Amino acid sequence: MVELRKAFLPGSISGRKILLFATSMLVAVFALLGISPTAYAADATWQGNSITYAQKQYIKTGNAGSNDPRGFAKDTQIYAYVEPIVSGSSNPTQKAHLIYFAPGTDPTKATTASYVVYDYTPPDSYTNPSGATQITLDPQPANANENTTSCALEGIGWIVCPVTKFLAGAMDWMYGILASFLTVRPVQTSQDNSLFRIWAVMRNFANIVFVIGFLVIIYSQITNAGISNYGIKRLLPRLIAAAILVNLSYWICAIAIDVSNILGNSIQELFISLRNVLVGREGNNWDIISWESISSFILSGGTAAVLAGIGANILLGGTITGSIFMLVPVLVTVLVAVLVALLVMALRQALITILVIVSPLAFVAYLLPNTEKYFEKWRELFMTMLLLFPIFSVIFGGSQLAGMAIIQNANSINLILLGMAVQVAPIIITPLLIKFSGSLLGRFAGMVNNPNKGLIDRTRNWAKDRAENQKARVLAGTPRAGWRGAATRRSQNIETKRRKREGWRAANTALADAAWANSEEYSKIHQANQRAALSKEAGETAAQVRFETAKTTNAALQHMDVEARAAKLNLDVTKAKVDANWQELMAGKRTNENLLDLEALNPAEVSRRGIGNYQAYRNNMVEAIKQASIDNNLEKRRAHSAEHVRQEDMTKLMLSDNLIRERAKGIDPHGADTALANAVAEDRTAFGKSVEEAKHVLKHFNVSAEKRADLLRGETIHVTDSSGHPRDFSLKDTFITEAAIEIQMKEGSFRQREDIIAESGKGGKLYAHRTTIGDEAKANKIGEMAAYFGGSAIDRIKQGEIKGNAGIDLNIAHTIRSGKLKAAHLADMDWEAVQRVVKVARANAPAEFNAAQVAEYERNRAQLGTLAKEALTNTSLRGRVARNSLEHLQNLIQDFPPPPTPPNNP
């Protein structure tokens, strides 16, 4: 009003101006009333094929069917908008706003429609209808469909929309080209085919190589020069096989390509069948969805008709054009991936064609060991290229199925984009599939052709081993006479010359090394190296001396050194104190009075712990720790005992049950023996540990040699330790028995050891321990105490063949009969062993001897007196004779007098 007053000051407006203004206003009003009818704004308007009402976009979802859950009549046409789920909400219920038209009504010409709101739970639950009303609607313009694919994106839409549509169209086109590249064109076997003609040229080159190879073999066979007979035998089968494969390589490749195509297409058809089961053969028009149609729908703001076919299955909430921010990066990423995959697939097609062409040369490369690697590279690359189709079909088909499931259950345009991205995701990893298929092929080939377990290499190694054996046998054998032995003689001559060359080469190399080592130049170089090493050592030592010396004079270094040593010492002392405290607690003692000083706790902590009497609480804690330590120790021992029993049971199972061994075999042909050996080794290790523990028990109770002898004769002995704890020992305890045998065979007298051996035979009390007895007899050198316990006797002990004292006497008789008893043996033997020899020698020959053995026994027994005399008179032997043996050696001289010494001739 102030401004108005300023604009129209008193006296500045004339009456003529006021009259002119009033007249103009009246003319304008009457003009409007005359040319414009009365108009009222409608509630809803059309935008393309969608309806805008209350600033929300409603998309057609189809017509109501029979028994519609919302109560709509059949063929009621429905447009819907679904409110998006609030981020972070766990409630799946949404609000579905519906605009619907009565059956038979054309929505595009209708001026009214019905409106209602439901609580909506995907996919088809509608409850609690509310807000039902009638709304007015402007009819759809006649040219509405002409702009259905126009760009609804404001601002930069003029450039985003055409680029996006171009990318989408290119995506669909390249996608179709890529699908056609998966299947390799079947190889035509017609001789007019250009591929066949090129292959035939390569085959001819390969056959020339075979002709040359056969000529070389024939020449070598005729002249015995060039390839040896062994080389011919090794090369000829491979040559024949390669010659056949070269001329069949075209058809072999054709069959492999057909197998790849059939397998890949079969897998693809399988996933197509699964997709049809999911969405039906017609798919409810889902097959009309393409990148171009989706892009047009989004860019048009949902007005394009391209998605009308899926409207019955989806309710699109939110702003359609907002999905452009997801569409553009997805299109760019997938388009680049498809382009790369397209190039890879094109290269694959070219590679397969080239590999088919060079297949004859690849099979020729298989001929020689030095070129076989090229055949392996060709085979692996060819199989990799062919395996790509089946592998891609599996991954691609699974992704198509997963993507279709996402689209089928989508409730927003973004989920449809996600489902389509999932469908083409395998294309992104197409370059990696080649590497994957190659590694897969390599692993499969490794399993089949493992050098230790693979069938091919095992067969090859078997043949090579037999061939080497045959070669060695031929080279070591005597050639036949005449022309039949010519080849053998030729091979032996070649082998001799080869060995001669290699031998002289090695000898000359050694001589050259020796000459170089004795040369002046080598001496100079050696001295220079030694001087350098000594100089370096001297320098390092001098530097260390200077540093150590500095520590004796430099106060700062001394302080650092002392601090470091003191810190380490303090750490060690502290750790030792903590360990000692803990060990005392586990022992139930406490010498450190400050340990567990619970009185230092604050009242709140005392109350929380429920401490009443400090002394009683502390004693209970110490006792609890001691008991826990005991329990822990006992449980460890119990676990050790259980482990030992388990190992024993496992060993028994492995020894007695073939099925158990077969189960443990695995894929190793020798796995059963390996498993058995491991089980036995574990059992023996555990057994040995238990025997060592039994030795400690015997030593703890200080069991004497006499008591051990009584125990090993089968008696139960009663002993007590230094603290008065009693203990009984008997042969029922296997570990105690083993321990007593080992101790007695090491520390007992010769007679006590012989008593153990006497019980080792079949029927003896220690028969089950015969192996240990034999091992201990050998380990403690009982053969030096009694020559009749030599190596063969030790073996008979282990076999349980020395039965009682009679068995020992029979063993002595065998020793006398063999004539192996020497004067040195009699001089070194224990006196009780000499006494036993005299006793056996005085008896008749054993009844087990036959006539020839008796004669041999008598002849060698008669030499015992001579041996005894030599032991007593030989200056190098008589000093080794035990005093108690003198009487028994004299008895041998008397019983078997040596022949008189002939007089010396003057």
JSON list of N, CA and C in Angstrom, two decimals, residues 742 745-746 753 771-784 794 798:
[
{"chain": "A", "resi": 742, "resn": "GLU", "atom": "N", "xyz": [64.72, -107.64, 28.83]},
{"chain": "A", "resi": 742, "resn": "GLU", "atom": "CA", "xyz": [65.73, -106.71, 28.33]},
{"chain": "A", "resi": 742, "resn": "GLU", "atom": "C", "xyz": [66.77, -106.40, 29.40]},
{"chain": "A", "resi": 745, "resn": "MET", "atom": "N", "xyz": [68.89, -109.70, 30.07]},
{"chain": "A", "resi": 745, "resn": "MET", "atom": "CA", "xyz": [69.82, -110.04, 28.99]},
{"chain": "A", "resi": 745, "resn": "MET", "atom": "C", "xyz": [70.98, -109.07, 28.93]},
{"chain": "A", "resi": 746, "resn": "LYS", "atom": "N", "xyz": [70.86, -107.93, 29.58]},
{"chain": "A", "resi": 746, "resn": "LYS", "atom": "CA", "xyz": [71.94, -106.94, 29.61]},
{"chain": "A", "resi": 746, "resn": "LYS", "atom": "C", "xyz": [72.77, -107.03, 30.88]},
{"chain": "A", "resi": 753, "resn": "ARG", "atom": "N", "xyz": [71.09, -115.69, 31.50]},
{"chain": "A", "resi": 753, "resn": "ARG", "atom": "CA", "xyz": [70.72, -115.42, 30.10]},
{"chain": "A", "resi": 753, "resn": "ARG", "atom": "C", "xyz": [70.38, -116.71, 29.37]},
{"chain": "A", "resi": 771, "resn": "THR", "atom": "N", "xyz": [61.13, -113.11, 19.96]},
{"chain": "A", "resi": 771, "resn": "THR", "atom": "CA", "xyz": [61.77, -112.11, 19.10]},
{"chain": "A", "resi": 771, "resn": "THR", "atom": "C", "xyz": [62.59, -111.14, 19.94]},
{"chain": "A", "resi": 772, "resn": "THR", "atom": "N", "xyz": [62.02, -110.69, 21.05]},
{"chain": "A", "resi": 772, "resn": "THR", "atom": "CA", "xyz": [62.76, -109.79, 21.94]},
{"chain": "A", "resi": 772, "resn": "THR", "atom": "C", "xyz": [64.00, -110.49, 22.50]},
{"chain": "A", "resi": 773, "resn": "ILE", "atom": "N", "xyz": [63.86, -111.76, 22.86]},
{"chain": "A", "resi": 773, "resn": "ILE", "atom": "CA", "xyz": [65.01, -112.50, 23.41]},
{"chain": "A", "resi": 773, "resn": "ILE", "atom": "C", "xyz": [66.12, -112.59, 22.37]},
{"chain": "A", "resi": 774, "resn": "GLY", "atom": "N", "xyz": [65.77, -112.90, 21.12]},
{"chain": "A", "resi": 774, "resn": "GLY", "atom": "CA", "xyz": [66.79, -112.97, 20.08]},
{"chain": "A", "resi": 774, "resn": "GLY", "atom": "C", "xyz": [67.45, -111.63, 19.83]},
{"chain": "A", "resi": 775, "resn": "ASP", "atom": "N", "xyz": [66.64, -110.56, 19.79]},
{"chain": "A", "resi": 775, "resn": "ASP", "atom": "CA", "xyz": [67.21, -109.22, 19.55]},
{"chain": "A", "resi": 775, "resn": "ASP", "atom": "C", "xyz": [68.14, -108.82, 20.69]},
{"chain": "A", "resi": 776, "resn": "GLU", "atom": "N", "xyz": [67.73, -109.08, 21.94]},
{"chain": "A", "resi": 776, "resn": "GLU", "atom": "CA", "xyz": [68.56, -108.71, 23.08]},
{"chain": "A", "resi": 776, "resn": "GLU", "atom": "C", "xyz": [69.83, -109.55, 23.14]},
{"chain": "A", "resi": 777, "resn": "ALA", "atom": "N", "xyz": [69.73, -110.85, 22.76]},
{"chain": "A", "resi": 777, "resn": "ALA", "atom": "CA", "xyz": [70.93, -111.70, 22.74]},
{"chain": "A", "resi": 777, "resn": "ALA", "atom": "C", "xyz": [71.94, -111.15, 21.76]},
{"chain": "A", "resi": 778, "resn": "LYS", "atom": "N", "xyz": [71.46, -110.70, 20.60]},
{"chain": "A", "resi": 778, "resn": "LYS", "atom": "CA", "xyz": [72.37, -110.13, 19.60]},
{"chain": "A", "resi": 778, "resn": "LYS", "atom": "C", "xyz": [72.90, -108.79, 20.05]},
{"chain": "A", "resi": 779, "resn": "ALA", "atom": "N", "xyz": [72.03, -107.92, 20.60]},
{"chain": "A", "resi": 779, "resn": "ALA", "atom": "CA", "xyz": [72.44, -106.58, 21.00]},
{"chain": "A", "resi": 779, "resn": "ALA", "atom": "C", "xyz": [73.47, -106.63, 22.12]},
{"chain": "A", "resi": 780, "resn": "ASN", "atom": "N", "xyz": [73.39, -107.61, 23.01]},
{"chain": "A", "resi": 780, "resn": "ASN", "atom": "CA", "xyz": [74.31, -107.71, 24.15]},
{"chain": "A", "resi": 780, "resn": "ASN", "atom": "C", "xyz": [75.46, -108.67, 23.87]},
{"chain": "A", "resi": 781, "resn": "LYS", "atom": "N", "xyz": [75.63, -109.06, 22.60]},
{"chain": "A", "resi": 781, "resn": "LYS", "atom": "CA", "xyz": [76.80, -109.83, 22.13]},
{"chain": "A", "resi": 781, "resn": "LYS", "atom": "C", "xyz": [77.00, -111.12, 22.92]},
{"chain": "A", "resi": 782, "resn": "ILE", "atom": "N", "xyz": [75.92, -111.89, 23.03]},
{"chain": "A", "resi": 782, "resn": "ILE", "atom": "CA", "xyz": [76.04, -113.15, 23.75]},
{"chain": "A", "resi": 782, "resn": "ILE", "atom": "C", "xyz": [76.92, -114.13, 22.98]},
{"chain": "A", "resi": 783, "resn": "GLY", "atom": "N", "xyz": [77.07, -113.91, 21.65]},
{"chain": "A", "resi": 783, "resn": "GLY", "atom": "CA", "xyz": [77.94, -114.76, 20.85]},
{"chain": "A", "resi": 783, "resn": "GLY", "atom": "C", "xyz": [79.38, -114.67, 21.27]},
{"chain": "A", "resi": 784, "resn": "GLU", "atom": "N", "xyz": [79.82, -113.55, 21.89]},
{"chain": "A", "resi": 784, "resn": "GLU", "atom": "CA", "xyz": [81.19, -113.44, 22.40]},
{"chain": "A", "resi": 784, "resn": "GLU", "atom": "C", "xyz": [81.36, -114.21, 23.70]},
{"chain": "A", "resi": 794, "resn": "ILE", "atom": "N", "xyz": [70.96, -117.23, 16.78]},
{"chain": "A", "resi": 794, "resn": "ILE", "atom": "CA", "xyz": [70.07, -116.10, 17.08]},
{"chain": "A", "resi": 794, "resn": "ILE", "atom": "C", "xyz": [68.79, -116.23, 16.24]},
{"chain": "A", "resi": 798, "resn": "LYS", "atom": "N", "xyz": [64.78, -116.65, 17.53]},
{"chain": "A", "resi": 798, "resn": "LYS", "atom": "CA", "xyz": [63.62, -115.86, 17.09]},
{"chain": "A", "resi": 798, "resn": "LYS", "atom": "C", "xyz": [62.52, -116.73, 16.51]}
]
